[in-house]
Short mmCIF file of C-alpha atoms in Angstrom, two decimals:
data_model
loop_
_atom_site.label_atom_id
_atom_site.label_comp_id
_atom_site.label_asym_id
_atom_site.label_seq_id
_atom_site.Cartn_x
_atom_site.Cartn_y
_atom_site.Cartn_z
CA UNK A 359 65.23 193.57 128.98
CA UNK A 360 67.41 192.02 131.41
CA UNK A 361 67.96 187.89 130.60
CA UNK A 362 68.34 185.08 133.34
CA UNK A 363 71.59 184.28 133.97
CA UNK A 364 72.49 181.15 131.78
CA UNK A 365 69.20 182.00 129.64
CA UNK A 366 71.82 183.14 126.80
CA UNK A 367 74.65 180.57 127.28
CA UNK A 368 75.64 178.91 124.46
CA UNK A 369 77.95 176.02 125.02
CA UNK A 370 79.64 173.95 122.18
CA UNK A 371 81.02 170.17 122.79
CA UNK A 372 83.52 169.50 119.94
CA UNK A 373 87.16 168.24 118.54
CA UNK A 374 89.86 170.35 117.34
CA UNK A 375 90.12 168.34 114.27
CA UNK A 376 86.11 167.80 113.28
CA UNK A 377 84.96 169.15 110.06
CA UNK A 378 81.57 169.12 111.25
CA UNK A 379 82.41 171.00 114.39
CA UNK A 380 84.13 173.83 112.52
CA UNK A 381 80.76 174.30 110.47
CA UNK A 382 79.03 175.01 113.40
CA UNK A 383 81.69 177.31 114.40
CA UNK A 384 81.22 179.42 111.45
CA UNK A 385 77.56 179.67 111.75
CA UNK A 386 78.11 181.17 115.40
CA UNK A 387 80.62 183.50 114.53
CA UNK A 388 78.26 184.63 111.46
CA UNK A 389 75.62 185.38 113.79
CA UNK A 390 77.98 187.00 116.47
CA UNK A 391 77.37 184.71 118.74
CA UNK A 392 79.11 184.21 121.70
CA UNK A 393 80.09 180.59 123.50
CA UNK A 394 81.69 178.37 125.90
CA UNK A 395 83.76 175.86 123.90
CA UNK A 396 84.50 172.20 125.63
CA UNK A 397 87.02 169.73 123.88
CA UNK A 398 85.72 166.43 124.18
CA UNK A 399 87.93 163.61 123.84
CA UNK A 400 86.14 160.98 121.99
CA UNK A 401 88.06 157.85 123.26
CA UNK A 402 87.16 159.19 127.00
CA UNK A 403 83.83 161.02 126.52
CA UNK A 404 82.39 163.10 129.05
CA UNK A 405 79.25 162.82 131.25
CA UNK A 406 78.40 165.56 129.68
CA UNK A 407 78.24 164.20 126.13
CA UNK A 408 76.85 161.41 127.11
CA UNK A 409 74.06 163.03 128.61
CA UNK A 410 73.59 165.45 125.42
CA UNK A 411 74.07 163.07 122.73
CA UNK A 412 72.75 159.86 124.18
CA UNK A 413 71.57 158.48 120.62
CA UNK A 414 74.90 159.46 118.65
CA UNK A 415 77.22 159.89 120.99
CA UNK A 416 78.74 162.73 118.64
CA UNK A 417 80.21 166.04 118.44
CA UNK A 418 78.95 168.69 117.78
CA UNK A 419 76.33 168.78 120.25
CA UNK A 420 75.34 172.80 120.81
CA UNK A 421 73.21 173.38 124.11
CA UNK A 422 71.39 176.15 124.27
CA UNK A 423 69.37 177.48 127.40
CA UNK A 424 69.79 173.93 128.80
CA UNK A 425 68.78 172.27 126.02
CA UNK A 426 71.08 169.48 123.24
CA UNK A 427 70.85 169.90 119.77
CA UNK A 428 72.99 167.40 117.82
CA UNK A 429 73.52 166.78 114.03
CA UNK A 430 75.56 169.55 112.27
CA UNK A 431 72.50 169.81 109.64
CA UNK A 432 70.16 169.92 112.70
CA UNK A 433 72.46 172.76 114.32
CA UNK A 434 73.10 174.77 111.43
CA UNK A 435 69.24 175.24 110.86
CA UNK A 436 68.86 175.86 114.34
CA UNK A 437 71.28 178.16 114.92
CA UNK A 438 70.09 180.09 111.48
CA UNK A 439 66.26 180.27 113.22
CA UNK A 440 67.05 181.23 116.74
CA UNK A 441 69.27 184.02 115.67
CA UNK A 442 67.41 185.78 112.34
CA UNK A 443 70.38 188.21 111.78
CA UNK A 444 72.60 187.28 108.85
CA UNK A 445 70.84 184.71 107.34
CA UNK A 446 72.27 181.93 106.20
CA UNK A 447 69.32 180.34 104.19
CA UNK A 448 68.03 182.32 101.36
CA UNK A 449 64.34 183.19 102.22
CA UNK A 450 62.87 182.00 99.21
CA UNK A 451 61.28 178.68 99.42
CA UNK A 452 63.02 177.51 96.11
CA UNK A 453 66.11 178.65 96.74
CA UNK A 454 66.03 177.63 100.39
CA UNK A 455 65.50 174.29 98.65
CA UNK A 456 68.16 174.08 96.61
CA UNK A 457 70.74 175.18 99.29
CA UNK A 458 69.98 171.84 101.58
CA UNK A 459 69.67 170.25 98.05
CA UNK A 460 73.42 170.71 97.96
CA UNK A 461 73.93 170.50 101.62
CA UNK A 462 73.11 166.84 100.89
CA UNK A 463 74.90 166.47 97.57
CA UNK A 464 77.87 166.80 99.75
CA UNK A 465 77.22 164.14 102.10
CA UNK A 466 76.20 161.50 99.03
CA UNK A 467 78.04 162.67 96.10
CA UNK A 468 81.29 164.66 97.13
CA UNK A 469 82.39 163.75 100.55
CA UNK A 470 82.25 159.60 100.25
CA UNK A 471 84.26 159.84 96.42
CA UNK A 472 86.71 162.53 98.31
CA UNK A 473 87.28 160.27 101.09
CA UNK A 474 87.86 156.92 98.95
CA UNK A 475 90.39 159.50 96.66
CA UNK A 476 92.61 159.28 100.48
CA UNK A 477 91.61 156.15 101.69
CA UNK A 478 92.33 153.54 98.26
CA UNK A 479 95.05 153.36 95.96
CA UNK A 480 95.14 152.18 92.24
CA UNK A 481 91.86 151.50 90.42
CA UNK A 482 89.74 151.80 93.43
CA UNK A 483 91.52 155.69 93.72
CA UNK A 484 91.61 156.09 90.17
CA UNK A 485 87.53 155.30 90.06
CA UNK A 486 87.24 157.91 93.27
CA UNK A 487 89.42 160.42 92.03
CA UNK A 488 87.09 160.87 88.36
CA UNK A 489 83.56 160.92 90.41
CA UNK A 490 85.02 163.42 92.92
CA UNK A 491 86.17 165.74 89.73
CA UNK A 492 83.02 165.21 88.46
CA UNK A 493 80.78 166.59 91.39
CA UNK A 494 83.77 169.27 91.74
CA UNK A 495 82.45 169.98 88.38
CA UNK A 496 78.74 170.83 88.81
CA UNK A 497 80.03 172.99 92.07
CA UNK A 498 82.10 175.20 89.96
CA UNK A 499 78.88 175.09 87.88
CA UNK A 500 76.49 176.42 90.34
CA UNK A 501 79.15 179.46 91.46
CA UNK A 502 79.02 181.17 87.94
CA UNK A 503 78.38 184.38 88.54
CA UNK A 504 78.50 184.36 92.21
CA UNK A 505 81.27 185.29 94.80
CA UNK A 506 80.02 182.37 97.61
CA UNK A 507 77.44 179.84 96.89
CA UNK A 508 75.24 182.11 99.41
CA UNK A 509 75.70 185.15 96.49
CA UNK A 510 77.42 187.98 98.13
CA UNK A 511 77.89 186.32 101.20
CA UNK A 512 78.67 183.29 102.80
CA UNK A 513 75.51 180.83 103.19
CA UNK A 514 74.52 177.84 104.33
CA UNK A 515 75.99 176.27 101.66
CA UNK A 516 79.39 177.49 102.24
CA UNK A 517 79.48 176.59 105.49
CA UNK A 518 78.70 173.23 104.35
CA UNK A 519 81.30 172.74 101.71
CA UNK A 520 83.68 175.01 103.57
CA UNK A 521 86.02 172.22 105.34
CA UNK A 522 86.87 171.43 101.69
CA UNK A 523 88.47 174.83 101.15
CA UNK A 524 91.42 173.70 103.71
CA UNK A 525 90.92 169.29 103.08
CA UNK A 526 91.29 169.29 99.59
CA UNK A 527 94.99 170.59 99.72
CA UNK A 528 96.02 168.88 102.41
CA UNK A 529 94.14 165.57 100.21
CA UNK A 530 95.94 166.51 97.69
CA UNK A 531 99.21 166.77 99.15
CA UNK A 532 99.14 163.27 100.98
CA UNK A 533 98.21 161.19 97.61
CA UNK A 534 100.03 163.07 95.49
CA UNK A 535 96.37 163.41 92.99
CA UNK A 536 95.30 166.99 91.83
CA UNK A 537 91.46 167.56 93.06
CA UNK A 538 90.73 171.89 92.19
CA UNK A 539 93.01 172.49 89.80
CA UNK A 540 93.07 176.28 88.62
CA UNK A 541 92.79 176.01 85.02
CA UNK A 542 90.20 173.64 85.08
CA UNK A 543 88.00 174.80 88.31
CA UNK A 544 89.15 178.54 88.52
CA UNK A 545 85.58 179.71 90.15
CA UNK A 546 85.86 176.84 93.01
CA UNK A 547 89.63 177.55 93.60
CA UNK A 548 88.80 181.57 93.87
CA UNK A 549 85.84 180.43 96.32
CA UNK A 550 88.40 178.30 98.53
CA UNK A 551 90.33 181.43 98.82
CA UNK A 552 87.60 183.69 99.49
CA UNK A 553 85.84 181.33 102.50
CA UNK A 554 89.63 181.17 103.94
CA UNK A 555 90.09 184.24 104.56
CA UNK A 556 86.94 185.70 105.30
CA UNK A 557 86.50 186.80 108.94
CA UNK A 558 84.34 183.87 109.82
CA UNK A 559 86.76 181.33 108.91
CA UNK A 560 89.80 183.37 110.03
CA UNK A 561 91.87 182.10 112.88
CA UNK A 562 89.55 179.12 113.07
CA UNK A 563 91.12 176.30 110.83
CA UNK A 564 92.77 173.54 112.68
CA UNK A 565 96.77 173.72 112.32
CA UNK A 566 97.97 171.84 109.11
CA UNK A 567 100.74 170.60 110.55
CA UNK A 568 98.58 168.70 113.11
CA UNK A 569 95.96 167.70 110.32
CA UNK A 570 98.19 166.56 107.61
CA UNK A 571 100.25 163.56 109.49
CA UNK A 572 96.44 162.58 111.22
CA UNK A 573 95.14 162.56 107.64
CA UNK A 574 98.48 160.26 106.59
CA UNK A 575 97.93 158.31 109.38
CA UNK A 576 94.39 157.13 108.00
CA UNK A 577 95.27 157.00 104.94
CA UNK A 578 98.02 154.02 106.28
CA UNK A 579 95.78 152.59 108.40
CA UNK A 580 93.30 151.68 105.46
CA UNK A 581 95.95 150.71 102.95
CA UNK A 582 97.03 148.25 105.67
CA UNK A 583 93.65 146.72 106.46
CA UNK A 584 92.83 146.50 102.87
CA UNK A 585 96.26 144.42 102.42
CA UNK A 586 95.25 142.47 105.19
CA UNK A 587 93.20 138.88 104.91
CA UNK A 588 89.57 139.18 105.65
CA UNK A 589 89.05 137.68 109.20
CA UNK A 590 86.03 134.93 109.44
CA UNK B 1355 48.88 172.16 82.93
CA UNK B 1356 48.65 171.40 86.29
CA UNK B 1357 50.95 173.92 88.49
CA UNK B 1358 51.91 171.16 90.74
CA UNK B 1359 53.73 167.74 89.31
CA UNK B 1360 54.66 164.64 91.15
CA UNK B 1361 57.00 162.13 90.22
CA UNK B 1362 56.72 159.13 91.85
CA UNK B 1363 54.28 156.59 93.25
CA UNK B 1364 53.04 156.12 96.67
CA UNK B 1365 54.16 152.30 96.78
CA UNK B 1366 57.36 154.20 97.33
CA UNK B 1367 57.58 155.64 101.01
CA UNK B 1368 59.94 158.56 100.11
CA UNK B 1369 57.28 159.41 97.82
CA UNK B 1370 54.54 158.77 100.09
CA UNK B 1371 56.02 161.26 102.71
CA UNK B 1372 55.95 164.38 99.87
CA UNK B 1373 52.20 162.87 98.75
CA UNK B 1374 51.13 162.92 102.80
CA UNK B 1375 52.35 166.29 102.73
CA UNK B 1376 50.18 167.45 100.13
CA UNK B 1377 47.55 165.89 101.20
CA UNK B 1378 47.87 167.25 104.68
CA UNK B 1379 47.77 171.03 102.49
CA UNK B 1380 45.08 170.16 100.56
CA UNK B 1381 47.04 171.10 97.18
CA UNK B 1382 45.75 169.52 94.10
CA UNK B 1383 49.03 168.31 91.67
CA UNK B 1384 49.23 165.49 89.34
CA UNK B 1385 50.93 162.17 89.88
CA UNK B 1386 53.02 160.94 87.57
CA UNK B 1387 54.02 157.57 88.50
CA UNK B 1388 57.23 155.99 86.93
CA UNK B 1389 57.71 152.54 85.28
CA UNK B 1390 58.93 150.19 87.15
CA UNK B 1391 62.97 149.46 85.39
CA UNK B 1392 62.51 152.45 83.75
CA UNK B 1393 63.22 156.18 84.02
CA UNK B 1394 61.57 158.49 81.67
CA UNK B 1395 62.67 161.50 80.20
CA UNK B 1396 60.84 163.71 82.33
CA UNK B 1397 62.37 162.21 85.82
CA UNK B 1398 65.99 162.33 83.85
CA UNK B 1399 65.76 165.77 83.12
CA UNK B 1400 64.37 167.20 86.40
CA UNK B 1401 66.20 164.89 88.66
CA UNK B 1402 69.96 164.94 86.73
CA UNK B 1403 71.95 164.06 89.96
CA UNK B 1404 70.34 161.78 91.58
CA UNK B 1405 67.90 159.79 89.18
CA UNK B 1406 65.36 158.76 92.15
CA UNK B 1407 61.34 160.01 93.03
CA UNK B 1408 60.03 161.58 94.50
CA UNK B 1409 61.02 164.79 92.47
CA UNK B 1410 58.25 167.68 92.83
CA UNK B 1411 57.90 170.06 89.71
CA UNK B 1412 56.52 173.31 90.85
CA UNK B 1413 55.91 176.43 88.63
CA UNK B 1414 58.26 173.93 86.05
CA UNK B 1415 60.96 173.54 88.66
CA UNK B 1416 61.82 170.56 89.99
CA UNK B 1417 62.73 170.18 93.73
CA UNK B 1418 64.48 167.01 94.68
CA UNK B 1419 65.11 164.87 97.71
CA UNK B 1420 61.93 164.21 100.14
CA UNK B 1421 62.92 165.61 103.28
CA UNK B 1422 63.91 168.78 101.33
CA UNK B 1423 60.27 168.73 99.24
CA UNK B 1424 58.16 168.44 102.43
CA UNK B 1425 60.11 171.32 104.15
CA UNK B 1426 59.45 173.18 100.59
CA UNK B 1427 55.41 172.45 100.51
CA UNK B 1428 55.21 173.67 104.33
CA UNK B 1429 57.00 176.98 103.38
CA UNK B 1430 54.98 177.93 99.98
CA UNK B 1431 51.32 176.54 101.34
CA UNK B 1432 52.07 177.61 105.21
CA UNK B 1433 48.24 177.80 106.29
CA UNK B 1434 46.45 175.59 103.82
CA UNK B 1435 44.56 172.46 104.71
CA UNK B 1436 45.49 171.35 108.30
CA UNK B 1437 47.85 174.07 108.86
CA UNK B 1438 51.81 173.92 109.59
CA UNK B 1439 53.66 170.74 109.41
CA UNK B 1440 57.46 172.06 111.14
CA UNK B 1441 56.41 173.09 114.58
CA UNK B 1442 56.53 176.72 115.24
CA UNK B 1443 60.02 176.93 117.82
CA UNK B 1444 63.50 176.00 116.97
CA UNK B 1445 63.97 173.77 119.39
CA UNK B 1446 61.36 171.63 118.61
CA UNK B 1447 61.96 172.12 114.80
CA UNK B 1448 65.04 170.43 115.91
CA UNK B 1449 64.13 167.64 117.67
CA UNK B 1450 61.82 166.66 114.54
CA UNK B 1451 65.07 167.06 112.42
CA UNK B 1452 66.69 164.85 114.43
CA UNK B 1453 64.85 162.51 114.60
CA UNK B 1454 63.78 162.23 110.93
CA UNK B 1455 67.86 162.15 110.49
CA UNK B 1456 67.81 158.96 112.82
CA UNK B 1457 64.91 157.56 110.37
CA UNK B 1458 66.93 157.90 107.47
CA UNK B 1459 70.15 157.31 108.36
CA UNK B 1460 69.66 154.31 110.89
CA UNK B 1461 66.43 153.33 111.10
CA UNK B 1462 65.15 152.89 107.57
CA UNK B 1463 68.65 150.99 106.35
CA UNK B 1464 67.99 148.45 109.37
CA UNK B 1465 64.51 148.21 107.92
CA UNK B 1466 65.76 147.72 104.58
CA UNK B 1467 68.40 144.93 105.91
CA UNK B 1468 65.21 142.59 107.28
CA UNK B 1469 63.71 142.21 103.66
CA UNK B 1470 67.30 141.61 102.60
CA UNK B 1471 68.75 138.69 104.97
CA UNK B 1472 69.96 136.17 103.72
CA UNK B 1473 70.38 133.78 106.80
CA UNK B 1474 67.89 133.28 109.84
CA UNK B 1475 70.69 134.82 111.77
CA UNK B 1476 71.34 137.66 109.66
CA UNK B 1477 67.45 138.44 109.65
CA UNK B 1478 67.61 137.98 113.63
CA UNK B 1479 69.94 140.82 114.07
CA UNK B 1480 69.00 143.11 111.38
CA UNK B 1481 65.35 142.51 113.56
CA UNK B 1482 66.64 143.53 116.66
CA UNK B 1483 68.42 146.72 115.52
CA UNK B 1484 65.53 147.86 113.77
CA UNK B 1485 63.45 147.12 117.26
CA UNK B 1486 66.17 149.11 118.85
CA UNK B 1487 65.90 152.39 117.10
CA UNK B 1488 62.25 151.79 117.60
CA UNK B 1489 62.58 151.99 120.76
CA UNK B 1490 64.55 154.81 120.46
CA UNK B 1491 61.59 156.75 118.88
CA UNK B 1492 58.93 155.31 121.18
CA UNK B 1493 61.12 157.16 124.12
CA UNK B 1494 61.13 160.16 121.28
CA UNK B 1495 57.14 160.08 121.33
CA UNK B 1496 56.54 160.24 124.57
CA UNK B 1497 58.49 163.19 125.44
CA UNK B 1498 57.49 164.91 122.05
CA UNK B 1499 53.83 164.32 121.52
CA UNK B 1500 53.09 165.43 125.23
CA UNK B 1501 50.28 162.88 125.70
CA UNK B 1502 48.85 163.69 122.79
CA UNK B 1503 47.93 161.51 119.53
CA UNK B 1504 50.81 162.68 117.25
CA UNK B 1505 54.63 163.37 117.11
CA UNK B 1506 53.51 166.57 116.16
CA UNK B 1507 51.29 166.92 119.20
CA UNK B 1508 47.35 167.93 118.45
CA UNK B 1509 48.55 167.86 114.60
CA UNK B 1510 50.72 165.57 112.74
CA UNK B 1511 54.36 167.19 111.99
CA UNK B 1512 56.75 166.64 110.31
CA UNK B 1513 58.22 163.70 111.99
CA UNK B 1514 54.61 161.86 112.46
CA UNK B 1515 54.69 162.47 108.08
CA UNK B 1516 58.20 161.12 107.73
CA UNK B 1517 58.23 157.93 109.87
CA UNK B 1518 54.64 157.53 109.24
CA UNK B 1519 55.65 157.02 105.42
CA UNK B 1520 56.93 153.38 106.67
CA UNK B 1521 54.00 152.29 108.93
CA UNK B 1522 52.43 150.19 105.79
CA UNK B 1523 56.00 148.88 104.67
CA UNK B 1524 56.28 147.59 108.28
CA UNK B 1525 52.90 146.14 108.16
CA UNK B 1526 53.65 144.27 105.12
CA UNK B 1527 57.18 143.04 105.87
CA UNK B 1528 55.66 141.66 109.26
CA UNK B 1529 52.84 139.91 107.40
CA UNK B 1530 55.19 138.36 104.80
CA UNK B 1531 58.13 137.42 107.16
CA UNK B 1532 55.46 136.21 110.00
CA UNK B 1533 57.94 138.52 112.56
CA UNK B 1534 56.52 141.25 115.12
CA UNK B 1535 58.27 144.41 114.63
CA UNK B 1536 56.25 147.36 116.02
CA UNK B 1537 55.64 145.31 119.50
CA UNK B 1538 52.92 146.78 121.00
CA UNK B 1539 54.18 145.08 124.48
CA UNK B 1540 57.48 147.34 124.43
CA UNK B 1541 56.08 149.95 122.27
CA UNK B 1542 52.57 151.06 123.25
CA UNK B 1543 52.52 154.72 122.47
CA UNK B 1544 54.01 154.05 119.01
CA UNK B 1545 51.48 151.05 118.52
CA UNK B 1546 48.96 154.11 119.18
CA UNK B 1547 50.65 156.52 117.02
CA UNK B 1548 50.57 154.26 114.08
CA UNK B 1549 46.34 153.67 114.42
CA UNK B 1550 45.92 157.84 115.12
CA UNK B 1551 47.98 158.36 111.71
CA UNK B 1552 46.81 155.90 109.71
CA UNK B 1553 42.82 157.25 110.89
CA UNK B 1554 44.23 160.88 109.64
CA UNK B 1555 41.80 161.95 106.84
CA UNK B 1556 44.79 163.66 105.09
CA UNK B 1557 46.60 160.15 105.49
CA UNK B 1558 43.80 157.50 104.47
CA UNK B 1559 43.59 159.97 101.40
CA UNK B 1560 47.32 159.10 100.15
CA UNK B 1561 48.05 155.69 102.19
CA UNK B 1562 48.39 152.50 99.64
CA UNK B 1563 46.57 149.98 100.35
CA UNK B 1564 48.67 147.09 102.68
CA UNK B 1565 47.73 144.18 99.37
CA UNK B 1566 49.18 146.10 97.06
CA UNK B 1567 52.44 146.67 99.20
CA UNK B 1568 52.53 143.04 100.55
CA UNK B 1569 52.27 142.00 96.82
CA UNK B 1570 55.28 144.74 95.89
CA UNK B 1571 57.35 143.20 98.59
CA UNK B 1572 56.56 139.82 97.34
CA UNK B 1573 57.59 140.65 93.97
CA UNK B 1574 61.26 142.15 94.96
CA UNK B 1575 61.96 139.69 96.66
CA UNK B 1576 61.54 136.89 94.26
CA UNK B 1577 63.54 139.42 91.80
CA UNK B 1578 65.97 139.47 94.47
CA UNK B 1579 66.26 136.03 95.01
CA UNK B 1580 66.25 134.88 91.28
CA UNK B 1581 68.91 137.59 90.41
CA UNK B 1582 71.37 136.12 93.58
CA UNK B 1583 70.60 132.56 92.06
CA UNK B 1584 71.10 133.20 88.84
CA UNK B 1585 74.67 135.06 90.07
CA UNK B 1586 75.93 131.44 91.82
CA UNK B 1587 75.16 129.62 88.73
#
């Protein structure tokens, strides 16, 4: 059956350095499918963008047969529905809800501790640093007896958690505070190894040594403001 | 021992969405509402992580988080009662996403800033954002609904079921803080939206009744107001 041209273009607006971008990445190389990448540049944004994302104003925005679908979360499911192959959500309507259960673990109970762990210092980083550990701790939990949070394969799931496979380190190396320690979280430190260098992930991690001084840089930035008086 | 277990009340709008939901299937499950100040064993154990309703126990396990639980009844009971609540096409499965994303992330914490204003000012702004993403979402109607009655078009979907949750929260928080927030000047399709789902037999079934919630409101916000008093003394 012969398609229309542009009926199969995929086109992806990102940034080299977004987490949330590289997600959606994954989930199209997963599915084998092929796209037009555009770097956006978020303090100049594009007509394009605009035009996609008006509500948000966001990457990722994926556009598919002419139309904008924006929200990683929003993407990811997308992406899993229009293209069947591979699944990325288990079929089963239980365990289908316990993989977004954990997509959104992340966002409340993972990422904000993680981020406060690089952003604060003393107690503040101290208080971060133990709730981070602890939600590390019901991960390493839920991969007992599994090679990916998906089972066998990489999931939803994994793509969700995966920018932590390469951030954590890097967090880690900036603040000086061990996050996936081996003796203590040997399943999640095997998985980190396992998402890196499987063939989705491959090839597709933004440069450390371009990540690590932007990652510095914010963690300065906050220290400063938080030293600073609060302006009126 | 029923099959089907709700935790949670219907005063609560994340609750409310799951309850519309099951009401819109037609599946029969008990309610088991929680004390207010108080968690009980039951919500501890099946909700570890989070603490909150609504929590849905199905076939003894629980399933957490509302937008999760009403994606979970549409899968297990796809035909029953009124049919599918995610539309059938990606694309528009999206665009319900989305939006109920928006509701969540923006919309309801604007809502929840109104009832929480402590100045006329701060109430004046957290108004107009609020009116903003509801504009946002009258724009959304129109081009999703088609000229038809719901978000969902002929049917209510998914994103008619969670925004809907908040029509009677609105209601109440307009009655008590004498303010117009769903304008029907600026926003006539939603203004129509709101009496098409609130006429929904699946809807009336599950909807509190606008007293009670006014009353609820009332009550919070005296606690509210006696616990920041009590904090300057």
């Amino acid at each position: 059956m012969a398609e229309e041209e542009g009926e199969k273009e995929v086109t992806l607006l990102g940034t080299w350095s977004s987490p949330f971008v590289l997600r959606v990445k994954w989930a199209l190389r997963i599915k084998g499918v092929e796209y037009t990448y555009v770097e956006e540049d978020l303090r100049n944004k594009s007509p394009q963008l605009l035009q996609y994302n008006p509500v948000h104003k966001k990457v990722p925005v994926l556009v598919h047969r002419g139309r904008a679908i924006a929200e990683s979360s929003v993407i990811l499911h997308y992406i899993d529905e229009a293209w069947p192959h591979h699944p990325l959500l288990p079929h089963h309507p239980y365990e289908k809800a316990m993989a977004r259960f954990w997509c959104k673990f992340e966002d409340d109970k993972l990422s904000p501790p993680l981020w406060r762990v690089l952003t604060t210092q003393a107690e503040e980083q101290r208080e971060a640093h133990a709730s981070a550990i602890e939600s590390l701790g019901l991960l390493e939990n839920e991969l007992e007896g599994k090679k990916f949070f998906g089972g066998q394969t990489i999931g939803l799931v994994d793509v969700w958690f995966g920018a932590l496979a390469y951030i954590i380190p890097i967090y880690e190396e900036i603040t000086g505070l061990k996050l996936v320690e081996q003796r203590k979280l040997p399943r999640l430190c095997r998985w980190m190894e396992e998402f890196l260098s499987s063939p989705a992930v491959e090839g597709t991690l933004p440069p450390k040594d371009m990540l690590l001084p932007r990652y510095a840089a914010m963690r300065e930035a906050f220290l400063a403001k938080a030293k600073r008086p609060e302006q009126q | 021992m029923a099959a089907v277990k709700l935790i949670g009340s219907p005063i609560s709008p994340f609750v409310l969405r799951t309850m519309i939901a099951l009401s819109l299937k037609k599946v029969e499950y008990e309610l088991l509402p929680e004390k207010l100040g108080e968690k009980s064993e039951l919500l501890l154990k099946s909700n570890p992580v989070y603490k909150k309703i609504p929590v849905l126990i199905h076939h003894d396990r629980p399933i957490c988080e509302s937008a999760v639980i009403v994606e979970y009844i549409d899968q297990v009971w796809p035909e029953s009662g009124y049919g599918a609540i995610l539309p059938a096409d990606a694309y528009h499965r999206a665009l319900h996403r989305f939006w109920t994303f928006y509701v969540d992330d923006k919309l309801f914490p604007s809502l929840v800033a109104i009832g929480k204003a402590e100045t006329e000012e701060a109430k004046a702004e957290a108004v107009e954002q609020f009116r903003a993403g509801l504009r946002l979402l009258e724009e959304a109607f129109v081009k999703l609904s088609e000229g038809k009655a719901f978000f969902g078009g002929d049917q209510v979907g998914f994103l008619d079921v969670m925004l809907g949750c908040f029509v009677v929260w609105i209601e109440a928080m307009e009655e008590v803080l004498s303010l117009e927030l769903l304008e029907e000047a600026t926003m006539p399709a939603l203004h129509g939206w709101v009496v098409s789902f609130r006429a929904h037999e699946a809807v009336k079934e599950v909807m509190p009744e606008s007293g009670k919630v006014v009353e609820f409101f009332k009550m919070i916000r005296a606690m509210r107001m006696k616990a920041a008093a009590d904090a300057t003394n």
